[in-house]
Coordinates of C-alpha atoms in Angstrom, one line a residue:
Chain P
M196 CA 22.2 -41.0 -39.0
T197 CA 24.3 -39.8 -36.2
D198 CA 26.6 -38.1 -39.0
T199 CA 24.0 -36.6 -39.9
T200 CA 22.5 -35.2 -37.1
T201 CA 26.0 -33.8 -35.7
A202 CA 26.2 -32.5 -39.0
R203 CA 23.7 -30.5 -38.9
S204 CA 24.1 -29.4 -35.3
A205 CA 27.0 -28.2 -36.3
N206 CA 25.6 -26.4 -39.5
L207 CA 23.2 -24.8 -37.1
H208 CA 25.5 -23.8 -34.2
R209 CA 28.2 -22.7 -37.0
L210 CA 27.4 -19.0 -37.2
A211 CA 27.5 -19.3 -33.0
N212 CA 31.2 -18.6 -33.0
P213 CA 31.4 -14.5 -33.2
G214 CA 34.4 -14.3 -35.9
R215 CA 33.0 -17.1 -38.1
F216 CA 29.5 -14.9 -38.1
L217 CA 31.4 -11.5 -38.4
R218 CA 32.8 -13.0 -42.0
F219 CA 29.7 -14.4 -42.6
A220 CA 28.3 -11.0 -42.3
D221 CA 30.7 -9.2 -44.1
R222 CA 30.0 -11.4 -47.3
I223 CA 26.6 -11.2 -47.5
Y224 CA 26.5 -7.2 -45.7
P225 CA 27.2 -5.3 -49.6
W226 CA 24.3 -7.4 -51.3
C227 CA 21.7 -6.5 -48.2
F228 CA 22.9 -2.9 -49.0
G229 CA 22.8 -3.1 -52.9
T230 CA 19.6 -4.7 -53.0
M231 CA 18.1 -2.1 -50.5
L232 CA 19.1 0.6 -52.3
L233 CA 17.3 -0.7 -55.3
A234 CA 14.3 -1.9 -54.0
L235 CA 13.8 1.4 -52.2
T236 CA 14.5 3.4 -55.2
A237 CA 12.1 1.3 -57.2
G238 CA 9.4 1.3 -54.5
L239 CA 9.4 5.1 -53.6
V240 CA 9.3 5.4 -57.5
G241 CA 6.1 2.7 -57.6
A242 CA 4.5 4.4 -54.6
L243 CA 4.9 8.1 -55.2
A244 CA 4.8 8.9 -58.9
L245 CA 3.5 5.4 -60.5
S246 CA 0.6 4.6 -58.5
P247 CA -3.0 5.4 -58.8
A248 CA -4.2 8.0 -56.5
D249 CA -7.5 6.3 -54.6
Y250 CA -10.6 6.9 -55.5
Q251 CA -11.7 8.4 -52.0
Q252 CA -9.1 8.9 -50.1
G253 CA -7.0 10.9 -52.8
Q254 CA -2.9 11.2 -52.5
S255 CA -3.0 10.7 -48.9
V256 CA -3.3 6.6 -50.2
R257 CA 0.5 7.3 -50.3
I258 CA 1.0 7.3 -46.9
M259 CA -0.2 3.6 -47.0
Y260 CA 3.2 2.3 -48.6
V261 CA 5.7 3.6 -46.4
H262 CA 2.8 2.9 -43.1
V263 CA 2.2 -1.0 -44.2
P264 CA 5.5 -1.9 -44.6
A265 CA 6.6 -0.8 -40.7
A266 CA 3.7 -2.3 -39.4
W267 CA 4.9 -5.2 -40.4
M268 CA 8.3 -4.8 -39.7
A269 CA 7.1 -4.2 -36.0
L270 CA 5.5 -6.9 -35.9
F271 CA 7.8 -9.2 -37.9
V272 CA 11.3 -7.7 -35.8
Y273 CA 9.6 -8.4 -32.5
L274 CA 8.8 -12.0 -33.7
N275 CA 12.6 -12.2 -33.9
L276 CA 13.3 -10.5 -30.8
A277 CA 11.2 -13.8 -30.1
L278 CA 12.9 -15.9 -31.5
A279 CA 16.1 -15.2 -30.5
S280 CA 15.2 -14.1 -27.0
A281 CA 14.2 -17.9 -27.0
S282 CA 17.2 -19.4 -27.7
L283 CA 19.2 -17.8 -25.8
L284 CA 17.4 -19.1 -22.8
I285 CA 17.0 -22.6 -24.8
W286 CA 20.5 -23.1 -25.6
R287 CA 22.6 -20.2 -24.2
H288 CA 23.2 -19.5 -28.3
P289 CA 25.9 -16.9 -28.0
L290 CA 24.7 -14.2 -30.6
A291 CA 21.0 -14.7 -30.0
G292 CA 21.4 -11.9 -27.2
V293 CA 23.0 -10.1 -29.1
A294 CA 21.1 -10.5 -32.0
A295 CA 18.0 -9.5 -29.5
Q296 CA 19.6 -6.8 -28.4
A297 CA 20.2 -5.5 -31.8
S298 CA 17.0 -5.3 -33.2
A299 CA 14.8 -3.9 -30.4
P300 CA 15.6 -0.3 -30.8
I301 CA 15.6 -1.3 -34.9
G302 CA 11.9 -2.5 -33.6
A303 CA 11.1 0.6 -31.5
A304 CA 11.7 2.7 -34.5
F305 CA 9.8 0.4 -37.1
T306 CA 6.8 0.8 -34.5
F307 CA 7.1 4.5 -34.1
L308 CA 7.7 5.1 -37.8
A309 CA 3.7 3.2 -38.0
L310 CA 1.8 4.9 -35.3
A311 CA 3.2 8.1 -36.7
T312 CA 3.0 7.8 -40.6
G313 CA -0.8 6.1 -39.2
S314 CA -1.4 9.9 -37.1
L315 CA -0.8 11.8 -40.0
W316 CA -3.4 9.4 -42.6
G317 CA -5.9 9.7 -39.8
K318 CA -5.9 13.3 -39.7
P319 CA -7.3 14.2 -43.3
M320 CA -9.2 10.8 -43.4
W321 CA -11.0 10.2 -40.2
G322 CA -10.6 13.7 -38.9
T323 CA -8.2 13.0 -36.0
W324 CA -4.4 12.1 -35.2
W325 CA -5.5 9.7 -32.7
V326 CA -8.0 7.0 -31.9
W327 CA -8.4 5.0 -29.0
D328 CA -9.2 1.9 -31.5
A329 CA -8.4 -1.7 -30.6
R330 CA -5.5 -1.9 -33.3
L331 CA -4.1 1.5 -32.3
T332 CA -4.3 0.5 -28.7
S333 CA -2.6 -2.7 -29.2
V334 CA 0.6 -1.0 -31.3
L335 CA 1.0 1.7 -29.0
I336 CA 1.6 -1.6 -26.0
L337 CA 3.9 -2.8 -28.6
F338 CA 6.1 0.2 -28.7
F339 CA 5.9 0.3 -25.1
L340 CA 6.7 -3.2 -24.7
Y341 CA 10.2 -2.1 -27.0
L342 CA 11.0 0.7 -24.7
G343 CA 10.6 -2.0 -21.6
Y344 CA 12.7 -4.3 -23.4
M345 CA 15.3 -1.7 -24.0
A346 CA 15.5 -0.2 -20.5
L347 CA 15.3 -3.9 -19.3
S348 CA 18.2 -5.2 -21.2
N349 CA 20.1 -1.8 -20.7
A350 CA 20.3 -2.0 -16.5
F351 CA 22.4 -4.6 -15.8
E352 CA 26.4 -3.7 -14.8
N353 CA 26.3 -7.7 -16.1
E354 CA 25.2 -7.3 -19.8
E355 CA 24.9 -11.4 -20.3
R356 CA 21.8 -10.9 -17.0
G357 CA 20.6 -7.6 -18.9
R358 CA 19.9 -9.6 -22.3
R359 CA 18.7 -12.8 -21.0
A360 CA 16.3 -10.8 -17.9
G361 CA 15.3 -9.1 -21.2
A362 CA 14.8 -12.1 -23.3
V363 CA 12.2 -13.7 -20.6
L364 CA 10.6 -10.0 -20.8
A365 CA 10.1 -10.3 -24.9
L366 CA 8.4 -13.9 -24.3
V367 CA 6.1 -12.6 -22.4
G368 CA 5.1 -9.6 -24.6
V369 CA 4.6 -12.3 -27.4
V370 CA 0.8 -12.3 -26.2
N371 CA 0.4 -9.3 -27.8
L372 CA 1.3 -10.2 -31.1
P373 CA -2.5 -11.8 -32.2
I374 CA -3.7 -9.4 -30.3
I375 CA -2.5 -6.9 -32.8
K376 CA -2.9 -9.4 -35.7
F377 CA -6.9 -10.1 -34.9
S378 CA -7.8 -6.6 -33.3
V379 CA -9.5 -6.2 -36.9
D380 CA -11.5 -9.3 -36.7
W381 CA -12.1 -9.4 -33.1
W382 CA -13.5 -6.3 -32.4
N383 CA -15.3 -3.7 -34.8
T384 CA -12.8 -1.1 -35.2
L385 CA -12.2 2.2 -37.0
H386 CA -9.1 1.1 -38.2
Q387 CA -9.8 -1.1 -41.6
P388 CA -9.2 -5.3 -41.9
A389 CA -6.2 -6.5 -43.4
S390 CA -6.7 -6.2 -47.5
V391 CA -3.3 -8.1 -48.8
S392 CA -3.1 -11.1 -46.9
R393 CA -6.4 -12.4 -47.7
I394 CA -7.1 -15.3 -49.0
G395 CA -7.6 -15.9 -52.6
T396 CA -7.8 -12.5 -54.0
P397 CA -6.1 -9.6 -52.3
A398 CA -8.9 -6.8 -52.5
I399 CA -6.1 -4.4 -53.7
H400 CA -5.2 -3.7 -57.3
S401 CA -2.4 -5.1 -58.9
S402 CA -0.8 -1.0 -59.7
M403 CA -0.7 -0.1 -55.7
L404 CA 0.1 -4.0 -54.8
W405 CA 3.5 -4.1 -56.6
P406 CA 5.0 -0.6 -55.1
L407 CA 3.9 -2.3 -51.3
L408 CA 5.4 -5.3 -51.9
V409 CA 8.9 -3.5 -53.0
M410 CA 8.6 -1.2 -50.3
A411 CA 8.2 -3.9 -47.7
L412 CA 11.1 -5.9 -49.3
A413 CA 13.3 -2.3 -49.0
F414 CA 12.1 -2.4 -45.4
T415 CA 13.1 -5.7 -44.8
L416 CA 16.4 -5.8 -45.8
F417 CA 17.1 -2.7 -44.5
Y418 CA 16.3 -4.3 -41.1
V419 CA 19.1 -6.8 -42.1
V420 CA 21.5 -4.2 -43.2
V421 CA 21.2 -2.0 -39.6
L422 CA 21.1 -5.4 -37.7
I423 CA 24.0 -6.1 -39.5
L424 CA 25.9 -2.9 -38.5
R425 CA 25.1 -2.8 -34.6
M426 CA 25.8 -6.9 -34.0
R427 CA 29.3 -6.3 -35.6
S428 CA 29.9 -2.9 -33.5
E429 CA 28.7 -4.6 -30.6
L430 CA 30.5 -8.0 -31.2
L431 CA 33.5 -5.7 -31.3
A432 CA 33.0 -3.8 -28.5
A433 CA 33.3 -6.8 -27.0
R434 CA 36.4 -7.5 -28.3
L435 CA 37.8 -4.4 -27.5
R436 CA 36.7 -4.6 -23.9
A437 CA 38.5 -8.2 -23.4
L438 CA 41.2 -7.0 -24.9
G439 CA 41.3 -3.8 -22.6
R440 CA 41.1 -6.2 -19.6
L441 CA 44.4 -9.0 -21.0
A442 CA 46.2 -5.4 -21.6
V443 CA 45.7 -4.9 -17.4
E444 CA 46.3 -8.3 -16.5
G445 CA 49.7 -8.8 -18.6
R446 CA 51.2 -5.1 -16.8
Chain T
M70 CA 2.6 -26.7 7.5
S71 CA 4.2 -27.2 4.1
P72 CA 6.8 -24.9 3.1
W73 CA 4.7 -23.1 0.8
F74 CA 2.1 -21.4 3.0
A75 CA 5.2 -21.4 5.8
L76 CA 6.4 -18.7 3.0
V77 CA 3.3 -16.8 2.8
A78 CA 2.5 -16.9 6.2
R79 CA 6.1 -15.6 7.4
D80 CA 5.4 -12.6 4.7
L81 CA 2.4 -11.4 6.6
Q82 CA 3.5 -12.0 10.3
L83 CA 6.6 -9.8 8.4
A84 CA 3.7 -7.5 7.5
W85 CA 2.3 -7.3 10.7
R86 CA 4.9 -6.4 12.7
Q87 CA 4.9 -3.5 10.3
R88 CA 1.1 -3.0 10.3
G89 CA 1.4 0.7 10.0
D90 CA 2.9 0.1 6.6
L91 CA -0.4 -1.6 5.6
F92 CA -2.2 1.7 5.9
L93 CA 0.6 3.2 3.5
A94 CA -0.6 1.8 0.0
V95 CA -4.5 2.3 0.8
S96 CA -3.4 6.0 1.8
F97 CA -1.9 6.4 -0.9
F98 CA -4.9 5.1 -3.5
L99 CA -7.4 6.8 -1.1
L100 CA -4.8 10.0 -2.0
V101 CA -5.3 9.3 -5.8
A102 CA -8.4 8.8 -5.8
A103 CA -9.4 12.3 -4.3
L104 CA -6.8 13.9 -6.9
F105 CA -9.3 13.4 -9.9
P106 CA -12.5 15.8 -8.3
F107 CA -9.8 18.5 -7.7
A108 CA -8.2 18.5 -11.6
L109 CA -11.7 18.3 -13.2
G110 CA -14.4 19.8 -11.2
P111 CA -16.9 17.9 -9.4
E112 CA -19.3 17.9 -11.5
P113 CA -21.6 15.1 -10.3
N114 CA -21.9 13.1 -13.8
L115 CA -18.7 13.7 -14.6
L116 CA -17.8 11.9 -11.7
L117 CA -20.0 9.1 -12.0
R118 CA -18.2 8.3 -15.8
I119 CA -15.0 8.3 -14.4
G120 CA -15.6 6.7 -11.5
P121 CA -14.8 3.3 -12.1
G122 CA -11.8 4.1 -14.4
V123 CA -10.4 6.1 -11.2
V124 CA -10.3 3.3 -8.3
W125 CA -8.8 0.6 -11.2
V126 CA -6.1 3.4 -12.0
A127 CA -5.5 4.8 -8.1
A128 CA -5.8 0.6 -7.5
L129 CA -2.9 0.1 -10.0
L130 CA -0.8 2.4 -9.2
A131 CA -1.0 1.5 -5.8
L132 CA -0.2 -1.6 -6.1
L133 CA 3.1 -0.4 -8.1
L134 CA 4.4 0.8 -5.0
S135 CA 5.0 -1.9 -2.6
L136 CA 6.5 -4.1 -6.4
E137 CA 9.9 -3.2 -5.4
R138 CA 10.6 -4.3 -1.9
L139 CA 8.7 -7.5 -3.2
F140 CA 11.8 -10.0 -3.7
A141 CA 14.7 -6.6 -2.6
L142 CA 15.0 -7.6 1.1
E143 CA 15.3 -10.9 0.5
Q144 CA 18.0 -10.4 -2.0
E145 CA 19.9 -8.0 -0.2
D146 CA 19.7 -10.1 3.5
G147 CA 21.2 -13.3 1.4
S148 CA 17.7 -15.4 2.4
L149 CA 16.8 -15.1 -1.1
D150 CA 19.6 -17.5 -2.1
L151 CA 18.5 -19.6 1.4
L152 CA 14.9 -19.9 -0.6
L153 CA 16.4 -21.0 -4.1
L154 CA 18.0 -23.8 -2.5
S155 CA 15.2 -25.1 -0.2
P156 CA 13.6 -27.5 -1.9
L157 CA 10.6 -25.3 -2.7
P158 CA 11.0 -24.7 -7.0
A159 CA 11.3 -21.0 -7.8
E160 CA 8.0 -20.9 -9.5
A161 CA 6.5 -21.5 -6.3
L162 CA 8.2 -18.9 -4.7
V163 CA 7.2 -16.3 -7.0
L164 CA 3.9 -17.8 -6.9
A165 CA 3.8 -17.7 -2.7
K166 CA 5.5 -14.2 -2.5
A167 CA 2.7 -13.0 -5.7
T168 CA -0.1 -14.6 -3.3
A169 CA 1.2 -12.4 0.4
H170 CA 1.7 -9.4 -1.5
W171 CA -1.8 -9.4 -2.7
L172 CA -3.1 -10.0 0.9
T173 CA -1.1 -7.6 2.5
T174 CA -1.8 -4.5 -0.7
G175 CA -4.5 -6.0 -2.8
L176 CA -6.6 -6.8 -0.5
P177 CA -6.6 -4.0 1.7
L178 CA -6.8 -1.9 -1.6
V179 CA -10.2 -4.1 -2.5
L180 CA -11.9 -3.5 0.8
A181 CA -10.9 0.6 0.3
A182 CA -12.5 0.8 -3.1
P183 CA -16.1 0.7 -2.1
L184 CA -14.7 4.4 -0.3
V185 CA -14.0 5.6 -3.5
G186 CA -17.0 4.7 -4.9
L187 CA -18.9 6.8 -2.1
L188 CA -17.0 9.5 -3.1
Y189 CA -17.6 9.4 -7.3
T190 CA -21.3 8.9 -6.3
L191 CA -21.6 5.1 -7.7
P192 CA -25.6 3.8 -7.5
P193 CA -25.6 1.0 -5.4
G194 CA -25.8 -2.0 -7.6
G195 CA -22.4 -1.2 -9.4
Y196 CA -20.3 -2.2 -6.0
L197 CA -20.8 -5.8 -6.2
V198 CA -19.5 -5.8 -9.5
L199 CA -16.8 -3.5 -8.8
L200 CA -16.2 -5.3 -6.0
A201 CA -15.9 -8.5 -8.4
S202 CA -13.7 -7.5 -10.6
L203 CA -11.1 -5.7 -8.2
L204 CA -11.1 -9.2 -6.8
L205 CA -10.5 -11.1 -10.2
G206 CA -8.0 -8.0 -11.5
T207 CA -5.9 -7.4 -8.9
P208 CA -4.3 -10.7 -8.0
A209 CA -3.4 -10.3 -11.9
L210 CA -1.8 -7.4 -11.0
S211 CA -0.3 -9.1 -8.0
L212 CA 1.2 -11.9 -10.4
F213 CA 2.2 -10.1 -13.4
G214 CA 3.9 -7.2 -10.5
A215 CA 6.4 -10.1 -9.2
T216 CA 7.0 -11.2 -12.4
G217 CA 8.2 -7.7 -13.0
A218 CA 10.1 -7.4 -10.0
A219 CA 11.6 -10.1 -10.5
L220 CA 13.0 -9.8 -13.7
C221 CA 14.1 -6.4 -12.3
L222 CA 16.3 -8.1 -9.7
G223 CA 19.9 -6.2 -9.0
A224 CA 18.6 -3.7 -12.2
R225 CA 20.0 0.1 -11.5
R226 CA 17.3 2.4 -11.0
G227 CA 14.4 -0.4 -10.5
G228 CA 12.7 1.5 -8.9
V229 CA 11.8 3.5 -12.3
L230 CA 12.0 0.2 -14.7
L231 CA 9.4 -1.8 -12.7
P232 CA 5.9 0.3 -13.9
L233 CA 7.3 0.5 -17.3
L234 CA 7.6 -3.8 -17.4
V235 CA 4.3 -4.2 -15.6
L236 CA 2.1 -1.4 -17.0
P237 CA 1.7 -2.7 -20.5
L238 CA 1.3 -5.8 -18.5
A239 CA -1.9 -4.4 -17.2
V240 CA -3.9 -2.5 -19.7
P241 CA -5.6 -5.9 -20.6
V242 CA -7.1 -6.4 -16.6
L243 CA -7.4 -1.8 -16.3
I244 CA -9.7 -2.4 -20.0
F245 CA -12.1 -5.0 -18.8
G246 CA -12.2 -4.6 -14.8
T247 CA -13.4 -1.2 -16.1
A248 CA -15.8 -2.1 -18.8
A249 CA -17.0 -4.9 -16.2
V250 CA -18.3 -2.1 -13.8
D251 CA -19.8 0.5 -16.8
A252 CA -21.5 -2.6 -18.5
T253 CA -23.6 -2.7 -14.8
L254 CA -23.9 1.0 -14.8
A255 CA -25.0 0.7 -18.4
G256 CA -27.6 -1.5 -18.3
L257 CA -25.6 -4.4 -20.0
P258 CA -24.7 -7.8 -18.1
A259 CA -21.3 -7.7 -16.5
R260 CA -20.5 -11.2 -16.7
P261 CA -18.1 -11.5 -20.0
H262 CA -15.7 -8.8 -18.8
L263 CA -16.2 -10.8 -15.4
L264 CA -15.4 -13.9 -17.5
L265 CA -12.6 -12.3 -19.6
L266 CA -11.2 -10.9 -15.7
G267 CA -10.5 -14.7 -14.7
A268 CA -8.9 -15.5 -18.2
L269 CA -6.9 -12.7 -17.3
L270 CA -5.8 -14.0 -13.4
L271 CA -5.6 -17.9 -14.9
I272 CA -2.9 -16.8 -18.3
A273 CA -1.0 -15.0 -15.1
L274 CA -0.5 -17.3 -12.9
P275 CA 1.8 -19.8 -15.1
V276 CA 3.6 -16.4 -16.6
A277 CA 4.2 -15.5 -13.2
A278 CA 6.1 -18.8 -12.3
V279 CA 7.9 -19.9 -15.5
A280 CA 8.8 -15.7 -16.8
G281 CA 9.4 -14.9 -12.2
G282 CA 10.6 -18.2 -11.5
A283 CA 13.4 -17.9 -14.4
G284 CA 13.9 -14.5 -13.4
L285 CA 14.6 -15.5 -9.5
R286 CA 17.3 -17.7 -11.0
Q287 CA 19.1 -15.6 -12.9
A288 CA 19.3 -13.2 -10.4
A289 CA 20.5 -15.5 -7.8
E290 CA 23.1 -17.1 -10.1

């Protein structure tokens, strides 16, 4: 009993060692990068060439293959940011703060992409670039939350303090996630309700569904790839700073 | 007197000694509210339409002004460390400071709000709901603001950072506060909006206590 508990907690904290994390990250990085390229190519071909045009929306429906995965990722990355923040505050996991800080700009970029593509789609479909509907407004607030997190976590001389202050803010902002998810059900909005995650059969034909899911896979892997790159450079920068301090003290 | 009330009383006493500052926020509030007719033109129908929203936006901005100094003075002279060492938990400390902030900044704004309503030709039926919505909403804004102020403590350029953190959190209060007055003006019941505002206040209490308390402890580390 004690043995398994120790083994499990050892397993959980194994990656807390930056050197071990870097070796692990180096090993999975090429696989993630390769799969991402394959999925992105397949997804783009499927989305732009193979899938049919919509009978109402025409060719504009193809914007959806970027818009929907980007919006999913905006929420998913924020969830990750919040989980990493929680594990930083609760267990003081040394890499969680780095992961959270590295995730934020990626999530902000996905959120911006979702807003921008939605706006491009809205002009021909709704006749306007922007409406103040509940879904759009709550995603805009998500974007500002990302910006606030990035500003706060970089605003301190002491990096650790910045990460922990940012972590508290990220956890407060989690309230927004269910609001975004259910905004299309709670309010009568212009934005259409979810059609993929409907229980039973999705309200979307399989010829449109598979490129969408492949694109979502590509976007997720893209997040993993960029996250590894950003975390690696941050850890190496921290090591450089430590070496620099040692060199100064040794002199 | 319990330590919590002593802390609130101390802040009120400090504010009273410099009572000229109390009018700064109110003057700012009135000035911001007076800017809109200059920019949009004095057409009564338009003013009536935007009036409730202007009151709320101006109140939000005026509340933000004094937030930056909420914990900064205590941190500069070191009394924050002593307060954190006292038997009062950091959570209660944040709630006490937020209470004092609302009493010295929020309450004067609420009292000045009917004046703005007058400028925007608000009909007599709207004042009661406007006051009720502000009485429920501004304490929530003070609480969210205190959370942000605790998190920003010791940050570079905290003055610019603070609105960036607090304004997204303040958006729901703004929406339901304005909706309550608009509903009354349209002849609809304002009760659901006021209930939602009350719910936001009840959410803000634990959020400010826990998150703000964590921020204060981090700042003192």
